[in-house]
Amino acid sequence: MSRFAEARFLLSAAAPAQFPADVGAEVAFAGRSNAGKSSAINAILARRSLARTSKTPGRTRLLNFFALGAERRIVDLPGYGYARVPEQERLEWGPLIDTLRHRQSLRGLFLIVDARRGVGESDLALVDWGDPAVRRIHVLLAKADKLSRLEGAAVLSSARGRLGERASIQLFSAVEGQGLAEAQRVLTDWLA
Ligand code: GDP
């Protein structure tokens, strides 16, 4: 049985007042749109389509909370990286993620990066947001099945160069299961 057998959708928050109580432990998941974040969440939690609500049109700027048993949560952040974000959306988004960042229960950030793109500027901005000095950050280089072993090793090394001590990094494939056990172990440790 999956170690996250109790995983279930909890709520979508459009404003900090809607967040679940700041108790227990939670881990945020972020990534550029299309990086493979939903697939990674579903694979890690061994669910076929748990993290799909974020795709619903009009709900793109919501924070989706999933409960993994008592007082353990993951928070699915909206995908970033679209060139054009309406001003209104940006105004609403700021306080939302600023509040999230200051929650006592936030243990760390999983950052999902398309392995073929590598770590980019917008990803580095999220690393800063996650505040690596106080909180752990784990990068999944997703869709690793699309790379050869040699290419994967090169991407890993280049990402390590860009991130240095600020994050732990691994190759990951939701499709082939590469790195799945490692990602589950990190999440389990952080939520313990
Ligand atoms: P999100 O926008 O970051 O949530 O990305 P999705 O999880 O929806 O994935 C975006 C696209 O990449 C979809 O077409 C997925 O089928 C594909 N994808 C996601 N993960 C993998 C993977 O591990 N391997 C491959 N080959 N494709 C993937």
mmCIF file of N, CA and C and ligand atoms in Angstrom, residues 32-39 55 143 145-146 173-175, ligand 1:
data_model
loop_
_atom_site.group_PDB
_atom_site.id
_atom_site.type_symbol
_atom_site.label_atom_id
_atom_site.label_comp_id
_atom_site.label_asym_id
_atom_site.label_seq_id
_atom_site.Cartn_x
_atom_site.Cartn_y
_atom_site.Cartn_z
ATOM 1 N N ARG A 32 7.392 25.660 -13.329
ATOM 2 C CA ARG A 32 6.867 26.318 -14.521
ATOM 3 C C ARG A 32 5.680 25.534 -15.046
ATOM 4 N N SER A 33 4.773 26.208 -15.722
ATOM 5 C CA SER A 33 3.664 25.511 -16.356
ATOM 6 C C SER A 33 4.236 24.452 -17.293
ATOM 7 N N ASN A 34 3.645 23.285 -17.247
ATOM 8 C CA ASN A 34 4.026 22.193 -18.129
ATOM 9 C C ASN A 34 5.339 21.487 -17.751
ATOM 10 N N ALA A 35 5.897 21.839 -16.603
ATOM 11 C CA ALA A 35 7.160 21.207 -16.194
ATOM 12 C C ALA A 35 6.977 19.740 -15.830
ATOM 13 N N GLY A 36 5.726 19.372 -15.493
ATOM 14 C CA GLY A 36 5.464 18.001 -15.075
ATOM 15 C C GLY A 36 5.104 17.913 -13.600
ATOM 16 N N LYS A 37 4.669 19.034 -13.038
ATOM 17 C CA LYS A 37 4.369 19.091 -11.594
ATOM 18 C C LYS A 37 3.190 18.204 -11.206
ATOM 19 N N SER A 38 2.068 18.329 -11.931
ATOM 20 C CA SER A 38 0.900 17.508 -11.583
ATOM 21 C C SER A 38 1.241 16.024 -11.687
ATOM 22 N N SER A 39 1.947 15.671 -12.748
ATOM 23 C CA SER A 39 2.326 14.262 -12.925
ATOM 24 C C SER A 39 3.231 13.803 -11.791
ATOM 25 N N LYS A 55 -5.566 22.486 -13.031
ATOM 26 C CA LYS A 55 -5.667 22.679 -14.474
ATOM 27 C C LYS A 55 -7.001 23.293 -14.887
ATOM 28 N N LYS A 143 10.650 14.477 -16.244
ATOM 29 C CA LYS A 143 10.634 13.932 -17.615
ATOM 30 C C LYS A 143 12.020 13.420 -18.020
ATOM 31 N N ASP A 145 12.989 10.637 -18.477
ATOM 32 C CA ASP A 145 12.932 9.557 -19.475
ATOM 33 C C ASP A 145 13.139 10.076 -20.889
ATOM 34 N N LYS A 146 13.006 11.375 -21.072
ATOM 35 C CA LYS A 146 13.194 11.949 -22.408
ATOM 36 C C LYS A 146 14.665 12.221 -22.713
ATOM 37 N N SER A 173 11.276 10.756 -13.192
ATOM 38 C CA SER A 173 10.340 10.502 -14.289
ATOM 39 C C SER A 173 9.041 9.927 -13.733
ATOM 40 N N ALA A 174 7.962 10.672 -13.934
ATOM 41 C CA ALA A 174 6.650 10.187 -13.488
ATOM 42 C C ALA A 174 6.221 9.004 -14.347
ATOM 43 N N VAL A 175 6.665 8.994 -15.596
ATOM 44 C CA VAL A 175 6.254 7.958 -16.543
ATOM 45 C C VAL A 175 6.967 6.638 -16.251
HETATM 46 P P1 GDP B 1 2.298 20.686 -15.039
HETATM 47 O O1 GDP B 1 1.730 21.744 -15.907
HETATM 48 O O2 GDP B 1 3.647 21.090 -14.508
HETATM 49 O O3 GDP B 1 1.402 20.198 -13.956
HETATM 50 O O4 GDP B 1 2.662 19.459 -16.005
HETATM 51 P P2 GDP B 1 1.902 18.075 -16.276
HETATM 52 O O5 GDP B 1 2.152 17.113 -15.178
HETATM 53 O O6 GDP B 1 0.497 18.344 -16.648
HETATM 54 O O7 GDP B 1 2.739 17.556 -17.541
HETATM 55 C C1 GDP B 1 2.906 18.338 -18.692
HETATM 56 C C2 GDP B 1 3.134 17.407 -19.875
HETATM 57 O O8 GDP B 1 4.311 16.646 -19.698
HETATM 58 C C3 GDP B 1 2.000 16.389 -20.046
HETATM 59 O O9 GDP B 1 1.801 16.198 -21.424
HETATM 60 C C4 GDP B 1 2.563 15.142 -19.402
HETATM 61 O O10 GDP B 1 2.032 13.954 -19.962
HETATM 62 C C5 GDP B 1 4.036 15.257 -19.695
HETATM 63 N N1 GDP B 1 4.841 14.601 -18.654
HETATM 64 C C6 GDP B 1 4.762 14.827 -17.320
HETATM 65 N N2 GDP B 1 5.650 14.054 -16.647
HETATM 66 C C7 GDP B 1 6.295 13.324 -17.574
HETATM 67 C C8 GDP B 1 7.354 12.332 -17.505
HETATM 68 O O11 GDP B 1 7.870 11.956 -16.443
HETATM 69 N N3 GDP B 1 7.774 11.817 -18.695
HETATM 70 C C9 GDP B 1 7.254 12.206 -19.889
HETATM 71 N N4 GDP B 1 7.761 11.646 -20.998
HETATM 72 N N5 GDP B 1 6.266 13.112 -19.992
HETATM 73 C C10 GDP B 1 5.792 13.672 -18.849
#
